[in-house]
mmCIF file of C-alpha atoms in Angstrom:
data_model
loop_
_atom_site.group_PDB
_atom_site.id
_atom_site.type_symbol
_atom_site.label_atom_id
_atom_site.label_comp_id
_atom_site.label_asym_id
_atom_site.label_seq_id
_atom_site.Cartn_x
_atom_site.Cartn_y
_atom_site.Cartn_z
ATOM 1 C CA UNK A 1 66.732 -206.040 -139.397
ATOM 2 C CA UNK A 2 64.468 -204.315 -141.883
ATOM 3 C CA UNK A 3 61.388 -205.269 -139.866
ATOM 4 C CA UNK A 4 62.950 -203.966 -136.661
ATOM 5 C CA UNK A 5 63.930 -200.664 -138.268
ATOM 6 C CA UNK A 6 60.567 -200.223 -139.955
ATOM 7 C CA UNK A 7 58.542 -200.945 -136.850
ATOM 8 C CA UNK A 8 60.607 -198.699 -134.597
ATOM 9 C CA UNK A 9 60.495 -195.820 -137.056
ATOM 10 C CA UNK A 10 56.711 -196.127 -137.310
ATOM 11 C CA UNK A 11 56.176 -196.321 -133.536
ATOM 12 C CA UNK A 12 58.391 -193.331 -132.755
ATOM 13 C CA UNK A 13 56.803 -191.301 -135.513
ATOM 14 C CA UNK A 14 53.287 -192.152 -134.282
ATOM 15 C CA UNK A 15 54.115 -191.581 -130.624
ATOM 16 C CA UNK A 16 56.534 -188.660 -130.748
ATOM 17 C CA UNK A 17 56.423 -187.250 -134.295
ATOM 18 C CA UNK A 18 60.163 -187.900 -134.709
ATOM 19 C CA UNK A 19 59.858 -188.717 -138.396
ATOM 20 C CA UNK A 20 62.467 -189.382 -141.032
ATOM 21 C CA UNK A 21 65.487 -188.112 -139.093
ATOM 22 C CA UNK A 22 65.040 -190.794 -136.459
ATOM 23 C CA UNK A 23 64.247 -193.334 -139.160
ATOM 24 C CA UNK A 24 67.566 -192.517 -140.830
ATOM 25 C CA UNK A 25 69.413 -192.999 -137.527
ATOM 26 C CA UNK A 26 67.685 -196.347 -136.937
ATOM 27 C CA UNK A 27 68.618 -197.491 -140.433
ATOM 28 C CA UNK A 28 72.250 -196.421 -139.899
ATOM 29 C CA UNK A 29 72.442 -198.375 -136.640
ATOM 30 C CA UNK A 30 70.987 -201.535 -138.173
ATOM 31 C CA UNK A 31 73.184 -201.240 -141.286
ATOM 32 C CA UNK A 32 76.312 -200.818 -139.148
ATOM 33 C CA UNK A 33 75.285 -203.824 -137.077
ATOM 34 C CA UNK A 34 74.908 -206.008 -140.163
ATOM 35 C CA UNK A 35 78.066 -204.732 -141.839
ATOM 36 C CA UNK A 36 80.387 -204.874 -138.803
ATOM 37 C CA UNK A 37 78.800 -207.675 -136.731
ATOM 38 C CA UNK A 38 81.146 -209.387 -134.278
ATOM 39 C CA UNK A 39 79.208 -212.256 -132.658
ATOM 40 C CA UNK A 40 81.603 -212.546 -129.724
ATOM 41 C CA UNK A 41 81.082 -208.838 -128.855
ATOM 42 C CA UNK A 42 77.670 -207.890 -130.262
ATOM 43 C CA UNK A 43 74.164 -209.306 -130.403
ATOM 44 C CA UNK A 44 70.565 -208.522 -131.260
ATOM 45 C CA UNK A 45 67.662 -210.110 -129.411
ATOM 46 C CA UNK A 46 64.109 -210.296 -130.698
ATOM 47 C CA UNK A 47 61.225 -211.164 -128.399
ATOM 48 C CA UNK A 48 58.401 -212.921 -130.172
ATOM 49 C CA UNK A 49 55.275 -214.904 -129.484
ATOM 50 C CA UNK A 50 53.371 -217.011 -131.984
ATOM 51 C CA UNK A 51 55.579 -215.664 -134.778
ATOM 52 C CA UNK A 52 54.893 -212.019 -133.936
ATOM 53 C CA UNK A 53 57.715 -209.683 -132.969
ATOM 54 C CA UNK A 54 57.103 -208.155 -129.529
ATOM 55 C CA UNK A 55 60.288 -206.108 -129.250
ATOM 56 C CA UNK A 56 64.015 -206.073 -129.740
ATOM 57 C CA UNK A 57 67.308 -204.638 -128.565
ATOM 58 C CA UNK A 58 70.900 -204.459 -129.805
ATOM 59 C CA UNK A 59 74.153 -204.537 -127.871
ATOM 60 C CA UNK A 60 77.102 -203.260 -129.897
ATOM 61 C CA UNK A 61 80.784 -202.705 -129.252
ATOM 62 C CA UNK A 62 81.694 -199.093 -128.594
ATOM 63 C CA UNK A 63 85.230 -199.705 -127.345
ATOM 64 C CA UNK A 64 87.198 -202.567 -125.855
ATOM 65 C CA UNK A 65 85.694 -201.908 -122.398
ATOM 66 C CA UNK A 66 82.325 -200.367 -123.307
ATOM 67 C CA UNK A 67 79.244 -201.801 -124.998
ATOM 68 C CA UNK A 68 76.305 -199.698 -126.146
ATOM 69 C CA UNK A 69 72.671 -200.693 -125.762
ATOM 70 C CA UNK A 70 70.803 -199.592 -128.909
ATOM 71 C CA UNK A 71 67.282 -199.541 -130.265
ATOM 72 C CA UNK A 72 65.318 -201.052 -127.379
ATOM 73 C CA UNK A 73 61.644 -201.158 -128.160
ATOM 74 C CA UNK A 74 58.566 -203.114 -127.120
ATOM 75 C CA UNK A 75 55.348 -203.343 -129.108
ATOM 76 C CA UNK A 76 52.399 -201.577 -127.440
ATOM 77 C CA UNK A 77 50.445 -204.836 -126.932
ATOM 78 C CA UNK A 78 53.436 -206.394 -125.108
ATOM 79 C CA UNK A 79 54.145 -203.536 -122.717
ATOM 80 C CA UNK A 80 53.822 -204.387 -119.043
ATOM 81 C CA UNK A 81 54.583 -208.075 -119.674
ATOM 82 C CA UNK A 82 58.271 -207.948 -118.725
ATOM 83 C CA UNK A 83 59.533 -208.051 -122.321
ATOM 84 C CA UNK A 84 61.565 -204.850 -122.022
ATOM 85 C CA UNK A 85 63.147 -205.903 -118.734
ATOM 86 C CA UNK A 86 64.070 -209.292 -120.202
ATOM 87 C CA UNK A 87 65.687 -207.660 -123.245
ATOM 88 C CA UNK A 88 67.698 -205.248 -121.081
ATOM 89 C CA UNK A 89 68.778 -208.149 -118.841
ATOM 90 C CA UNK A 90 69.998 -210.103 -121.905
ATOM 91 C CA UNK A 91 72.218 -207.156 -122.798
ATOM 92 C CA UNK A 92 73.679 -207.041 -119.300
ATOM 93 C CA UNK A 93 74.318 -210.773 -119.145
ATOM 94 C CA UNK A 94 75.901 -210.863 -122.600
ATOM 95 C CA UNK A 95 78.086 -207.807 -121.890
ATOM 96 C CA UNK A 96 79.417 -209.393 -118.720
ATOM 97 C CA UNK A 97 80.168 -212.635 -120.533
ATOM 98 C CA UNK A 98 81.902 -210.760 -123.356
ATOM 99 C CA UNK A 99 84.195 -209.007 -120.872
ATOM 100 C CA UNK A 100 82.850 -205.468 -121.106
ATOM 101 C CA UNK A 101 83.271 -203.245 -118.056
ATOM 102 C CA UNK A 102 80.286 -200.995 -118.755
ATOM 103 C CA UNK A 103 77.264 -200.437 -120.950
ATOM 104 C CA UNK A 104 76.324 -196.976 -122.206
ATOM 105 C CA UNK A 105 73.064 -195.857 -123.764
ATOM 106 C CA UNK A 106 71.389 -192.723 -125.094
ATOM 107 C CA UNK A 107 67.707 -192.045 -124.572
ATOM 108 C CA UNK A 108 65.237 -189.209 -124.109
ATOM 109 C CA UNK A 109 63.378 -188.035 -121.010
ATOM 110 C CA UNK A 110 59.979 -188.546 -122.698
ATOM 111 C CA UNK A 111 60.630 -192.305 -122.939
ATOM 112 C CA UNK A 112 59.535 -192.893 -119.367
ATOM 113 C CA UNK A 113 58.939 -196.651 -119.565
ATOM 114 C CA UNK A 114 62.400 -197.282 -121.003
ATOM 115 C CA UNK A 115 63.963 -195.012 -118.395
ATOM 116 C CA UNK A 116 62.297 -197.047 -115.623
ATOM 117 C CA UNK A 117 63.730 -200.247 -117.114
ATOM 118 C CA UNK A 118 67.233 -198.790 -117.248
ATOM 119 C CA UNK A 119 67.051 -197.499 -113.677
ATOM 120 C CA UNK A 120 65.780 -200.877 -112.420
ATOM 121 C CA UNK A 121 68.744 -202.584 -114.104
ATOM 122 C CA UNK A 122 71.145 -200.234 -112.283
ATOM 123 C CA UNK A 123 71.946 -197.684 -114.995
ATOM 124 C CA UNK A 124 72.491 -194.090 -113.913
ATOM 125 C CA UNK A 125 72.266 -190.839 -115.817
ATOM 126 C CA UNK A 126 75.713 -189.364 -116.438
ATOM 127 C CA UNK A 127 74.791 -186.413 -118.694
ATOM 128 C CA UNK A 128 71.781 -184.632 -120.166
ATOM 129 C CA UNK A 129 71.390 -182.175 -123.014
ATOM 130 C CA UNK A 130 68.741 -180.518 -125.115
ATOM 131 C CA UNK A 131 68.799 -181.559 -128.759
ATOM 132 C CA UNK A 132 66.549 -181.198 -131.774
ATOM 133 C CA UNK A 133 67.891 -183.938 -134.039
ATOM 134 C CA UNK A 134 64.395 -185.293 -134.650
ATOM 135 C CA UNK A 135 62.691 -182.015 -135.530
ATOM 136 C CA UNK A 136 61.740 -180.607 -132.134
ATOM 137 C CA UNK A 137 63.562 -179.906 -128.858
ATOM 138 C CA UNK A 138 63.924 -182.940 -126.596
ATOM 139 C CA UNK A 139 65.989 -183.574 -123.490
ATOM 140 C CA UNK A 140 68.350 -186.434 -124.238
ATOM 141 C CA UNK A 141 70.119 -188.448 -121.582
ATOM 142 C CA UNK A 142 73.296 -190.490 -121.484
ATOM 143 C CA UNK A 143 73.129 -193.444 -119.089
ATOM 144 C CA UNK A 144 75.849 -195.813 -117.878
ATOM 145 C CA UNK A 145 75.864 -199.207 -116.171
ATOM 146 C CA UNK A 146 79.107 -200.254 -114.543
ATOM 147 C CA UNK A 147 79.524 -204.012 -114.711
#
């Protein structure tokens, strides 16, 4: 979990200058996952090749009927190889098997590759808002996939 949090924080800081506020959020999400983990309702997947982490994603319980996709990322050298799509598909398959009715997620309009993955999986935007939680104004988006 520490490697996932560290790598994501570094990539988002390098790519978007989101800094320590996003790092704190990532650390909170991973800590909550470890502390409250329910294997029948939550999972984390890590894509790797030759012992190197290529990306990861979390699916966590939000409510009895709703799961939340969290912290999807793919390493730059693995982008375009289908890693992100495979991770998103794992979330969908697991959520269906666990009996969830929907998956929610929160992202930002600047994360175009992730947005394409979500749209291809069938997610739709249900709300948008401007926020500056990471030090500068960004349009955030709430997406939903009905299962």
